Amino acid sequence: MERLRYAPSPTGPLHSGNLSTALFTCLRAKTLDAELYLRMDSLDPVRCKKDHEESILRTLRWAHLKFEGQTVYQRPDDPRFKKAFYYLRDRELVYPCFCSRKQGIVRTELGNPVYKGTCRHLSPQTAQSQIAAGQPHCWRFRVEVNDITLRDLAAGPKLIRSEDWGGDFVIWRRDGFPAYPLATVVDDMSMKITEINRGMDLLAPSAAQTLLFHAFGANIPRFLHFPLLTDEHGDKLSKRKKESTPERFFSSIREFHAFWSRTFKFPMDEISSETPDEMALLKAACRQNASFDLA
């Protein structure tokens, strides 16, 4: 059985770009006759709020989107995350990094931040002594490749350079919580997700996450990245844009999904039998077991 998920972060209400992703994933699940799950990626204990979760659920109900079973709530203290971290650490696939946010970071020609590996070559004795001394640190995944070819269902094969995702990436934060790349991969493995649908701006992070799937001995889900929904200036819609509400940009979302329907020519049907007339117009679609024990 194909299994997809929609996983918003409850750091604010859904904006139009979020809803577009939800609609796309829902319709993609229907074309695959797949199970679709809702997961709240609530890693940030400061920014993620209960009222934001409730707001997201209200918007999804307003859009008449249907999900399997109960909503999954990601929690930073989930013991599976620490177990996954120990798995990587015991195999020397990660290392402690004592750099501040600015230390050890260089900028590419495009201005993207890349970690230059300042702490990568610290001896185990030096690293352990700094940890014992209480030196704040995160943990980074050792990236041993210069690039990855990500085979995307929409964009085709894409050569992604390690500098595009920042080099050795953080999997455990200095505040003692798991970083997003680790948490999302562990949850996707646990939920047996077979396909991940995201915006085109997340191609590089997706490529980096394939390294974690590989490290855990897991099957890598298919990836499908679609064009972003933008405003009249071509800027990505985000929570920071107050006008970017699902209601405000409904027609833009409809046009976006109609484009995908024409482009990939998948059979379309209504999201649910209870879908209102305007929602029925939103027609779109585009075109391994882990050895790491999650129990």
PDB file of C-alpha atoms in Angstrom:
ATOM      1  CA  MET A   1       0.000   0.000   0.000  1.00  0.00           C
ATOM      2  CA  GLU A   2       1.260   3.455  -0.928  1.00  0.00           C
ATOM      3  CA  ARG A   3       1.502   5.807   2.065  1.00  0.00           C
ATOM      4  CA  LEU A   4       1.815   9.607   1.856  1.00  0.00           C
ATOM      5  CA  ARG A   5       1.819  12.254   4.552  1.00  0.00           C
ATOM      6  CA  TYR A   6       1.178  15.945   4.933  1.00  0.00           C
ATOM      7  CA  ALA A   7       3.361  17.311   7.730  1.00  0.00           C
ATOM      8  CA  PRO A   8       2.942  21.027   8.537  1.00  0.00           C
ATOM      9  CA  SER A   9       4.839  22.710  11.364  1.00  0.00           C
ATOM     10  CA  PRO A  10       2.444  24.460  13.783  1.00  0.00           C
ATOM     11  CA  THR A  11       4.486  27.654  14.045  1.00  0.00           C
ATOM     12  CA  GLY A  12       1.569  29.721  12.727  1.00  0.00           C
ATOM     13  CA  PRO A  13      -1.667  29.422  10.742  1.00  0.00           C
ATOM     14  CA  LEU A  14      -1.598  27.746   7.345  1.00  0.00           C
ATOM     15  CA  HIS A  15      -0.850  30.123   4.484  1.00  0.00           C
ATOM     16  CA  SER A  16      -1.766  29.583   0.852  1.00  0.00           C
ATOM     17  CA  GLY A  17       1.484  27.822   0.031  1.00  0.00           C
ATOM     18  CA  ASN A  18       0.886  25.346   2.867  1.00  0.00           C
ATOM     19  CA  LEU A  19      -2.651  24.679   1.711  1.00  0.00           C
ATOM     20  CA  SER A  20      -1.478  24.192  -1.850  1.00  0.00           C
ATOM     21  CA  THR A  21       0.928  21.499  -0.626  1.00  0.00           C
ATOM     22  CA  ALA A  22      -1.887  19.857   1.325  1.00  0.00           C
ATOM     23  CA  LEU A  23      -4.200  19.873  -1.696  1.00  0.00           C
ATOM     24  CA  PHE A  24      -1.497  18.569  -3.996  1.00  0.00           C
ATOM     25  CA  THR A  25      -0.595  15.745  -1.604  1.00  0.00           C
ATOM     26  CA  CYS A  26      -4.251  14.824  -1.113  1.00  0.00           C
ATOM     27  CA  LEU A  27      -4.908  14.636  -4.828  1.00  0.00           C
ATOM     28  CA  ARG A  28      -1.666  12.773  -5.449  1.00  0.00           C
ATOM     29  CA  ALA A  29      -2.744  10.219  -2.825  1.00  0.00           C
ATOM     30  CA  LYS A  30      -6.049   9.764  -4.630  1.00  0.00           C
ATOM     31  CA  THR A  31      -4.363   9.131  -7.976  1.00  0.00           C
ATOM     32  CA  LEU A  32      -2.203   6.461  -6.301  1.00  0.00           C
ATOM     33  CA  ASP A  33      -5.089   5.060  -4.235  1.00  0.00           C
ATOM     34  CA  ALA A  34      -2.749   5.678  -1.307  1.00  0.00           C
ATOM     35  CA  GLU A  35      -3.272   6.172   2.404  1.00  0.00           C
ATOM     36  CA  LEU A  36      -2.729   9.800   3.428  1.00  0.00           C
ATOM     37  CA  TYR A  37      -1.713  10.750   6.961  1.00  0.00           C
ATOM     38  CA  LEU A  38      -1.557  14.071   8.785  1.00  0.00           C
ATOM     39  CA  ARG A  39       1.479  14.699  10.987  1.00  0.00           C
ATOM     40  CA  MET A  40       2.190  17.815  13.010  1.00  0.00           C
ATOM     41  CA  ASP A  41       5.952  18.405  12.932  1.00  0.00           C
ATOM     42  CA  SER A  42       6.152  20.065  16.347  1.00  0.00           C
ATOM     43  CA  LEU A  43       9.890  20.037  17.016  1.00  0.00           C
ATOM     44  CA  ASP A  44      10.368  23.639  18.117  1.00  0.00           C
ATOM     45  CA  PRO A  45       9.090  23.932  21.722  1.00  0.00           C
ATOM     46  CA  VAL A  46       9.170  27.737  21.510  1.00  0.00           C
ATOM     47  CA  ARG A  47       7.491  28.453  18.160  1.00  0.00           C
ATOM     48  CA  CYS A  48       5.122  25.476  17.920  1.00  0.00           C
ATOM     49  CA  LYS A  49       1.877  26.272  19.711  1.00  0.00           C
ATOM     50  CA  LYS A  50      -1.289  24.356  20.504  1.00  0.00           C
ATOM     51  CA  ASP A  51      -3.457  27.142  19.099  1.00  0.00           C
ATOM     52  CA  HIS A  52      -1.512  26.941  15.814  1.00  0.00           C
ATOM     53  CA  GLU A  53      -2.231  23.199  15.661  1.00  0.00           C
ATOM     54  CA  GLU A  54      -5.934  23.883  16.171  1.00  0.00           C
ATOM     55  CA  SER A  55      -5.877  26.613  13.515  1.00  0.00           C
ATOM     56  CA  ILE A  56      -4.275  24.230  11.007  1.00  0.00           C
ATOM     57  CA  LEU A  57      -6.874  21.555  11.726  1.00  0.00           C
ATOM     58  CA  ARG A  58      -9.678  24.088  11.227  1.00  0.00           C
ATOM     59  CA  THR A  59      -8.250  25.151   7.856  1.00  0.00           C
ATOM     60  CA  LEU A  60      -7.899  21.550   6.691  1.00  0.00           C
ATOM     61  CA  ARG A  61     -11.491  20.873   7.718  1.00  0.00           C
ATOM     62  CA  TRP A  62     -12.535  24.032   5.850  1.00  0.00           C
ATOM     63  CA  ALA A  63     -10.806  22.596   2.776  1.00  0.00           C
ATOM     64  CA  HIS A  64     -12.558  19.235   3.291  1.00  0.00           C
ATOM     65  CA  LEU A  65      -9.305  17.294   3.197  1.00  0.00           C
ATOM     66  CA  LYS A  66      -9.469  13.740   4.509  1.00  0.00           C
ATOM     67  CA  PHE A  67      -6.728  11.843   6.344  1.00  0.00           C
ATOM     68  CA  GLU A  68      -6.304   8.307   7.666  1.00  0.00           C
ATOM     69  CA  GLY A  69      -6.696   7.614  11.372  1.00  0.00           C
ATOM     70  CA  GLN A  70      -5.638  10.008  14.094  1.00  0.00           C
ATOM     71  CA  THR A  71      -3.341  12.989  13.614  1.00  0.00           C
ATOM     72  CA  VAL A  72       0.269  12.109  14.448  1.00  0.00           C
ATOM     73  CA  TYR A  73       1.923  14.638  16.761  1.00  0.00           C
ATOM     74  CA  GLN A  74       5.691  14.794  16.526  1.00  0.00           C
ATOM     75  CA  ARG A  75       7.303  15.544  19.893  1.00  0.00           C
ATOM     76  CA  PRO A  76      10.961  16.504  20.450  1.00  0.00           C
ATOM     77  CA  ASP A  77      11.279  14.187  23.468  1.00  0.00           C
ATOM     78  CA  ASP A  78      10.184  11.095  21.521  1.00  0.00           C
ATOM     79  CA  PRO A  79      12.653   8.358  22.596  1.00  0.00           C
ATOM     80  CA  ARG A  80      12.888   7.105  18.999  1.00  0.00           C
ATOM     81  CA  PHE A  81      14.833  10.219  18.070  1.00  0.00           C
ATOM     82  CA  LYS A  82      17.447   9.675  20.762  1.00  0.00           C
ATOM     83  CA  LYS A  83      17.697   6.006  19.777  1.00  0.00           C
ATOM     84  CA  ALA A  84      18.275   7.007  16.154  1.00  0.00           C
ATOM     85  CA  PHE A  85      20.915   9.516  17.245  1.00  0.00           C
ATOM     86  CA  TYR A  86      22.771   6.859  19.254  1.00  0.00           C
ATOM     87  CA  TYR A  87      22.612   4.538  16.244  1.00  0.00           C
ATOM     88  CA  LEU A  88      24.417   7.124  14.124  1.00  0.00           C
ATOM     89  CA  ARG A  89      26.842   8.127  16.857  1.00  0.00           C
ATOM     90  CA  ASP A  90      27.864   4.540  17.629  1.00  0.00           C
ATOM     91  CA  ARG A  91      28.750   4.078  13.955  1.00  0.00           C
ATOM     92  CA  GLU A  92      30.773   7.318  13.893  1.00  0.00           C
ATOM     93  CA  LEU A  93      28.454   8.803  11.281  1.00  0.00           C
ATOM     94  CA  VAL A  94      28.075  12.009  13.303  1.00  0.00           C
ATOM     95  CA  TYR A  95      30.435  14.235  15.259  1.00  0.00           C
ATOM     96  CA  PRO A  96      30.067  16.978  17.894  1.00  0.00           C
ATOM     97  CA  CYS A  97      30.369  20.556  16.661  1.00  0.00           C
ATOM     98  CA  PHE A  98      31.296  23.318  19.100  1.00  0.00           C
ATOM     99  CA  CYS A  99      31.031  26.202  16.632  1.00  0.00           C
ATOM    100  CA  SER A 100      28.548  28.993  17.171  1.00  0.00           C
ATOM    101  CA  ARG A 101      26.033  29.795  14.437  1.00  0.00           C
ATOM    102  CA  LYS A 102      28.530  32.141  12.769  1.00  0.00           C
ATOM    103  CA  GLN A 103      31.726  30.210  13.386  1.00  0.00           C
ATOM    104  CA  GLY A 104      32.800  27.774  10.720  1.00  0.00           C
ATOM    105  CA  ILE A 105      30.231  29.001   8.204  1.00  0.00           C
ATOM    106  CA  VAL A 106      31.257  30.200   4.750  1.00  0.00           C
ATOM    107  CA  ARG A 107      29.047  31.570   1.999  1.00  0.00           C
ATOM    108  CA  THR A 108      28.811  30.250  -1.537  1.00  0.00           C
ATOM    109  CA  GLU A 109      28.675  32.571  -4.534  1.00  0.00           C
ATOM    110  CA  LEU A 110      24.895  32.465  -4.221  1.00  0.00           C
ATOM    111  CA  GLY A 111      25.098  33.395  -0.555  1.00  0.00           C
ATOM    112  CA  ASN A 112      24.132  29.964   0.782  1.00  0.00           C
ATOM    113  CA  PRO A 113      25.679  29.089   4.165  1.00  0.00           C
ATOM    114  CA  VAL A 114      27.951  26.039   4.182  1.00  0.00           C
ATOM    115  CA  TYR A 115      29.650  24.496   7.202  1.00  0.00           C
ATOM    116  CA  LYS A 116      33.345  24.202   6.377  1.00  0.00           C
ATOM    117  CA  GLY A 117      34.056  21.300   8.750  1.00  0.00           C
ATOM    118  CA  THR A 118      35.896  23.096  11.545  1.00  0.00           C
ATOM    119  CA  CYS A 119      35.095  20.387  14.119  1.00  0.00           C
ATOM    120  CA  ARG A 120      34.998  17.456  11.719  1.00  0.00           C
ATOM    121  CA  HIS A 121      38.606  16.476  12.334  1.00  0.00           C
ATOM    122  CA  LEU A 122      38.759  16.960  16.100  1.00  0.00           C
ATOM    123  CA  SER A 123      40.223  13.911  17.800  1.00  0.00           C
ATOM    124  CA  PRO A 124      37.766  11.876  19.890  1.00  0.00           C
ATOM    125  CA  GLN A 125      39.775  12.768  22.992  1.00  0.00           C
ATOM    126  CA  THR A 126      39.590  16.515  22.300  1.00  0.00           C
ATOM    127  CA  ALA A 127      35.884  16.368  21.520  1.00  0.00           C
ATOM    128  CA  GLN A 128      35.148  14.303  24.620  1.00  0.00           C
ATOM    129  CA  SER A 129      37.088  16.659  26.878  1.00  0.00           C
ATOM    130  CA  GLN A 130      35.137  19.655  25.556  1.00  0.00           C
ATOM    131  CA  ILE A 131      31.848  17.826  26.109  1.00  0.00           C
ATOM    132  CA  ALA A 132      32.931  16.902  29.644  1.00  0.00           C
ATOM    133  CA  ALA A 133      33.792  20.560  30.270  1.00  0.00           C
ATOM    134  CA  GLY A 134      30.223  21.525  29.412  1.00  0.00           C
ATOM    135  CA  GLN A 135      31.022  23.175  26.088  1.00  0.00           C
ATOM    136  CA  PRO A 136      27.754  23.776  24.159  1.00  0.00           C
ATOM    137  CA  HIS A 137      27.613  21.668  21.035  1.00  0.00           C
ATOM    138  CA  CYS A 138      25.394  20.207  18.368  1.00  0.00           C
ATOM    139  CA  TRP A 139      25.970  17.032  16.361  1.00  0.00           C
ATOM    140  CA  ARG A 140      26.517  17.010  12.604  1.00  0.00           C
ATOM    141  CA  PHE A 141      26.138  14.211  10.071  1.00  0.00           C
ATOM    142  CA  ARG A 142      29.330  13.359   8.192  1.00  0.00           C
ATOM    143  CA  VAL A 143      28.648  13.969   4.510  1.00  0.00           C
ATOM    144  CA  GLU A 144      31.113  11.853   2.534  1.00  0.00           C
ATOM    145  CA  VAL A 145      29.928  12.783  -0.976  1.00  0.00           C
ATOM    146  CA  ASN A 146      30.291  15.958  -3.016  1.00  0.00           C
ATOM    147  CA  ASP A 147      26.954  15.595  -4.760  1.00  0.00           C
ATOM    148  CA  ILE A 148      23.860  13.413  -5.059  1.00  0.00           C
ATOM    149  CA  THR A 149      21.613  12.726  -8.020  1.00  0.00           C
ATOM    150  CA  LEU A 150      18.063  13.028  -6.716  1.00  0.00           C
ATOM    151  CA  ARG A 151      15.586  11.326  -9.020  1.00  0.00           C
ATOM    152  CA  ASP A 152      12.505  13.485  -8.706  1.00  0.00           C
ATOM    153  CA  LEU A 153       9.175  12.379 -10.186  1.00  0.00           C
ATOM    154  CA  ALA A 154       8.434  15.854 -11.543  1.00  0.00           C
ATOM    155  CA  ALA A 155      11.822  17.490 -12.128  1.00  0.00           C
ATOM    156  CA  GLY A 156      13.635  14.346 -13.272  1.00  0.00           C
ATOM    157  CA  PRO A 157      17.231  13.552 -12.223  1.00  0.00           C
ATOM    158  CA  LYS A 158      18.749  16.524 -10.407  1.00  0.00           C
ATOM    159  CA  LEU A 159      22.407  16.793  -9.461  1.00  0.00           C
ATOM    160  CA  ILE A 160      22.465  18.354  -5.982  1.00  0.00           C
ATOM    161  CA  ARG A 161      25.799  19.504  -4.576  1.00  0.00           C
ATOM    162  CA  SER A 162      26.529  19.080  -0.882  1.00  0.00           C
ATOM    163  CA  GLU A 163      27.048  22.835  -0.584  1.00  0.00           C
ATOM    164  CA  ASP A 164      23.432  23.311  -1.706  1.00  0.00           C
ATOM    165  CA  TRP A 165      22.223  21.870   1.611  1.00  0.00           C
ATOM    166  CA  GLY A 166      25.068  23.298   3.696  1.00  0.00           C
ATOM    167  CA  GLY A 167      27.558  20.440   3.898  1.00  0.00           C
ATOM    168  CA  ASP A 168      27.695  18.445   7.138  1.00  0.00           C
ATOM    169  CA  PHE A 169      24.212  19.133   8.484  1.00  0.00           C
ATOM    170  CA  VAL A 170      22.957  19.275  12.072  1.00  0.00           C
ATOM    171  CA  ILE A 171      20.963  16.270  13.275  1.00  0.00           C
ATOM    172  CA  TRP A 172      20.990  17.072  17.016  1.00  0.00           C
ATOM    173  CA  ARG A 173      20.725  20.636  18.252  1.00  0.00           C
ATOM    174  CA  ARG A 174      22.712  22.260  21.018  1.00  0.00           C
ATOM    175  CA  ASP A 175      19.508  22.703  23.067  1.00  0.00           C
ATOM    176  CA  GLY A 176      19.247  18.926  23.375  1.00  0.00           C
ATOM    177  CA  PHE A 177      16.484  18.376  20.820  1.00  0.00           C
ATOM    178  CA  PRO A 178      16.587  16.531  17.489  1.00  0.00           C
ATOM    179  CA  ALA A 179      17.002  18.648  14.367  1.00  0.00           C
ATOM    180  CA  TYR A 180      14.421  18.482  11.606  1.00  0.00           C
ATOM    181  CA  PRO A 181      16.374  16.234   9.173  1.00  0.00           C
ATOM    182  CA  LEU A 182      16.706  13.452  11.744  1.00  0.00           C
ATOM    183  CA  ALA A 183      13.180  13.736  13.141  1.00  0.00           C
ATOM    184  CA  THR A 184      11.421  13.795   9.789  1.00  0.00           C
ATOM    185  CA  VAL A 185      13.387  10.803   8.464  1.00  0.00           C
ATOM    186  CA  VAL A 186      12.736   8.766  11.615  1.00  0.00           C
ATOM    187  CA  ASP A 187       9.028   9.570  11.470  1.00  0.00           C
ATOM    188  CA  ASP A 188       8.810   8.805   7.745  1.00  0.00           C
ATOM    189  CA  MET A 189      10.503   5.468   8.371  1.00  0.00           C
ATOM    190  CA  SER A 190       8.204   4.701  11.292  1.00  0.00           C
ATOM    191  CA  MET A 191       5.099   5.606   9.276  1.00  0.00           C
ATOM    192  CA  LYS A 192       6.394   3.619   6.266  1.00  0.00           C
ATOM    193  CA  ILE A 193       5.943   6.603   3.955  1.00  0.00           C
ATOM    194  CA  THR A 194       6.506   5.644   0.310  1.00  0.00           C
ATOM    195  CA  GLU A 195       6.357   9.077  -1.363  1.00  0.00           C
ATOM    196  CA  ILE A 196       7.113  12.603  -0.156  1.00  0.00           C
ATOM    197  CA  ASN A 197       5.565  15.625  -1.888  1.00  0.00           C
ATOM    198  CA  ARG A 198       7.206  19.032  -1.337  1.00  0.00           C
ATOM    199  CA  GLY A 199       7.832  22.397  -2.917  1.00  0.00           C
ATOM    200  CA  MET A 200      10.694  22.807  -5.376  1.00  0.00           C
ATOM    201  CA  ASP A 201      12.619  24.913  -2.844  1.00  0.00           C
ATOM    202  CA  LEU A 202      13.251  21.776  -0.761  1.00  0.00           C
ATOM    203  CA  LEU A 203      15.156  19.775  -3.382  1.00  0.00           C
ATOM    204  CA  ALA A 204      18.495  20.179  -1.592  1.00  0.00           C
ATOM    205  CA  PRO A 205      17.245  19.214   1.905  1.00  0.00           C
ATOM    206  CA  SER A 206      15.531  16.184   0.371  1.00  0.00           C
ATOM    207  CA  ALA A 207      18.825  15.091  -1.164  1.00  0.00           C
ATOM    208  CA  ALA A 208      20.542  15.415   2.215  1.00  0.00           C
ATOM    209  CA  GLN A 209      17.811  13.369   3.887  1.00  0.00           C
ATOM    210  CA  THR A 210      18.403  10.495   1.471  1.00  0.00           C
ATOM    211  CA  LEU A 211      21.789  10.117   3.168  1.00  0.00           C
ATOM    212  CA  LEU A 212      20.037   9.491   6.481  1.00  0.00           C
ATOM    213  CA  PHE A 213      17.649   6.951   4.972  1.00  0.00           C
ATOM    214  CA  HIS A 214      20.695   5.176   3.566  1.00  0.00           C
ATOM    215  CA  ALA A 215      22.540   5.343   6.908  1.00  0.00           C
ATOM    216  CA  PHE A 216      19.603   3.650   8.637  1.00  0.00           C
ATOM    217  CA  GLY A 217      19.423   0.953   5.968  1.00  0.00           C
ATOM    218  CA  ALA A 218      15.935   2.082   4.991  1.00  0.00           C
ATOM    219  CA  ASN A 219      14.172   2.192   1.673  1.00  0.00           C
ATOM    220  CA  ILE A 220      14.269   5.748   0.329  1.00  0.00           C
ATOM    221  CA  PRO A 221      10.794   7.131  -0.458  1.00  0.00           C
ATOM    222  CA  ARG A 222      10.068   8.593  -3.869  1.00  0.00           C
ATOM    223  CA  PHE A 223      10.267  12.379  -3.999  1.00  0.00           C
ATOM    224  CA  LEU A 224       8.049  14.711  -5.958  1.00  0.00           C
ATOM    225  CA  HIS A 225       8.812  18.442  -5.855  1.00  0.00           C
ATOM    226  CA  PHE A 226       6.388  20.894  -7.419  1.00  0.00           C
ATOM    227  CA  PRO A 227       6.638  24.608  -8.326  1.00  0.00           C
ATOM    228  CA  LEU A 228       5.999  27.071  -5.529  1.00  0.00           C
ATOM    229  CA  LEU A 229       2.890  29.172  -5.242  1.00  0.00           C
ATOM    230  CA  THR A 230       4.037  32.811  -5.457  1.00  0.00           C
ATOM    231  CA  ASP A 231       2.553  36.265  -5.168  1.00  0.00           C
ATOM    232  CA  GLU A 232       2.308  38.836  -7.966  1.00  0.00           C
ATOM    233  CA  HIS A 233       5.985  39.741  -7.441  1.00  0.00           C
ATOM    234  CA  GLY A 234       7.144  36.144  -7.812  1.00  0.00           C
ATOM    235  CA  ASP A 235       7.947  35.823  -4.107  1.00  0.00           C
ATOM    236  CA  LYS A 236       7.226  32.605  -2.230  1.00  0.00           C
ATOM    237  CA  LEU A 237       4.119  32.761  -0.059  1.00  0.00           C
ATOM    238  CA  SER A 238       4.943  32.370   3.619  1.00  0.00           C
ATOM    239  CA  LYS A 239       3.613  32.839   7.126  1.00  0.00           C
ATOM    240  CA  ARG A 240       5.362  36.208   7.201  1.00  0.00           C
ATOM    241  CA  LYS A 241       3.019  37.586   4.552  1.00  0.00           C
ATOM    242  CA  LYS A 242      -0.173  38.493   6.374  1.00  0.00           C
ATOM    243  CA  GLU A 243      -2.150  38.633   3.157  1.00  0.00           C
ATOM    244  CA  SER A 244      -1.139  35.050   2.366  1.00  0.00           C
ATOM    245  CA  THR A 245      -4.267  33.362   3.709  1.00  0.00           C
ATOM    246  CA  PRO A 246      -5.883  30.355   2.029  1.00  0.00           C
ATOM    247  CA  GLU A 247      -9.109  32.295   1.524  1.00  0.00           C
ATOM    248  CA  ARG A 248      -7.322  35.288  -0.040  1.00  0.00           C
ATOM    249  CA  PHE A 249      -5.391  33.281  -2.626  1.00  0.00           C
ATOM    250  CA  PHE A 250      -7.921  30.539  -3.349  1.00  0.00           C
ATOM    251  CA  SER A 251      -8.151  31.379  -7.049  1.00  0.00           C
ATOM    252  CA  SER A 252      -4.352  31.295  -7.384  1.00  0.00           C
ATOM    253  CA  ILE A 253      -4.247  27.854  -5.795  1.00  0.00           C
ATOM    254  CA  ARG A 254      -6.974  26.668  -8.158  1.00  0.00           C
ATOM    255  CA  GLU A 255      -5.011  27.900 -11.181  1.00  0.00           C
ATOM    256  CA  PHE A 256      -1.825  26.284  -9.859  1.00  0.00           C
ATOM    257  CA  HIS A 257      -3.437  22.873  -9.519  1.00  0.00           C
ATOM    258  CA  ALA A 258      -5.249  23.167 -12.832  1.00  0.00           C
ATOM    259  CA  PHE A 259      -1.830  23.690 -14.426  1.00  0.00           C
ATOM    260  CA  TRP A 260      -0.539  20.456 -12.903  1.00  0.00           C
ATOM    261  CA  SER A 261      -3.659  18.621 -14.004  1.00  0.00           C
ATOM    262  CA  ARG A 262      -3.082  19.683 -17.622  1.00  0.00           C
ATOM    263  CA  THR A 263       0.661  19.061 -17.483  1.00  0.00           C
ATOM    264  CA  PHE A 264       0.627  15.537 -16.095  1.00  0.00           C
ATOM    265  CA  LYS A 265      -2.815  14.463 -17.364  1.00  0.00           C
ATOM    266  CA  PHE A 266      -3.716  12.304 -14.404  1.00  0.00           C
ATOM    267  CA  PRO A 267      -7.357  11.284 -13.892  1.00  0.00           C
ATOM    268  CA  MET A 268      -8.953  13.742 -11.489  1.00  0.00           C
ATOM    269  CA  ASP A 269     -11.898  13.408  -9.169  1.00  0.00           C
ATOM    270  CA  GLU A 270     -13.300  15.379  -6.264  1.00  0.00           C
ATOM    271  CA  ILE A 271     -11.453  15.479  -2.983  1.00  0.00           C
ATOM    272  CA  SER A 272     -14.472  14.051  -1.137  1.00  0.00           C
ATOM    273  CA  SER A 273     -18.191  13.586  -1.639  1.00  0.00           C
ATOM    274  CA  GLU A 274     -18.749  16.504   0.730  1.00  0.00           C
ATOM    275  CA  THR A 275     -16.509  18.884  -1.208  1.00  0.00           C
ATOM    276  CA  PRO A 276     -18.192  22.228  -1.998  1.00  0.00           C
ATOM    277  CA  ASP A 277     -18.387  23.360  -5.613  1.00  0.00           C
ATOM    278  CA  GLU A 278     -15.333  25.601  -5.469  1.00  0.00           C
ATOM    279  CA  MET A 279     -13.235  22.818  -3.966  1.00  0.00           C
ATOM    280  CA  ALA A 280     -14.318  20.489  -6.751  1.00  0.00           C
ATOM    281  CA  LEU A 281     -12.502  22.829  -9.133  1.00  0.00           C
ATOM    282  CA  LEU A 282      -9.194  22.136  -7.397  1.00  0.00           C
ATOM    283  CA  LYS A 283      -8.123  19.306  -9.662  1.00  0.00           C
ATOM    284  CA  ALA A 284      -4.455  18.507  -9.820  1.00  0.00           C
ATOM    285  CA  ALA A 285      -1.739  15.959  -9.696  1.00  0.00           C
ATOM    286  CA  CYS A 286       1.676  15.447 -11.153  1.00  0.00           C
ATOM    287  CA  ARG A 287       2.894  12.765 -12.452  1.00  0.00           C
ATOM    288  CA  GLN A 288      12.618  -0.987   1.369  1.00  0.00           C
ATOM    289  CA  ASN A 289      12.510  -1.944   5.232  1.00  0.00           C
ATOM    290  CA  ALA A 290      14.943  -0.250   7.667  1.00  0.00           C
ATOM    291  CA  SER A 291      17.560  -2.280   9.485  1.00  0.00           C
ATOM    292  CA  PHE A 292      17.400   0.359  12.212  1.00  0.00           C
ATOM    293  CA  ASP A 293      14.801  -0.880  14.722  1.00  0.00           C
ATOM    294  CA  LEU A 294      12.338   1.897  15.572  1.00  0.00           C
ATOM    295  CA  ALA A 295      10.572  -0.040  18.335  1.00  0.00           C
TER     296      ALA A 295
END
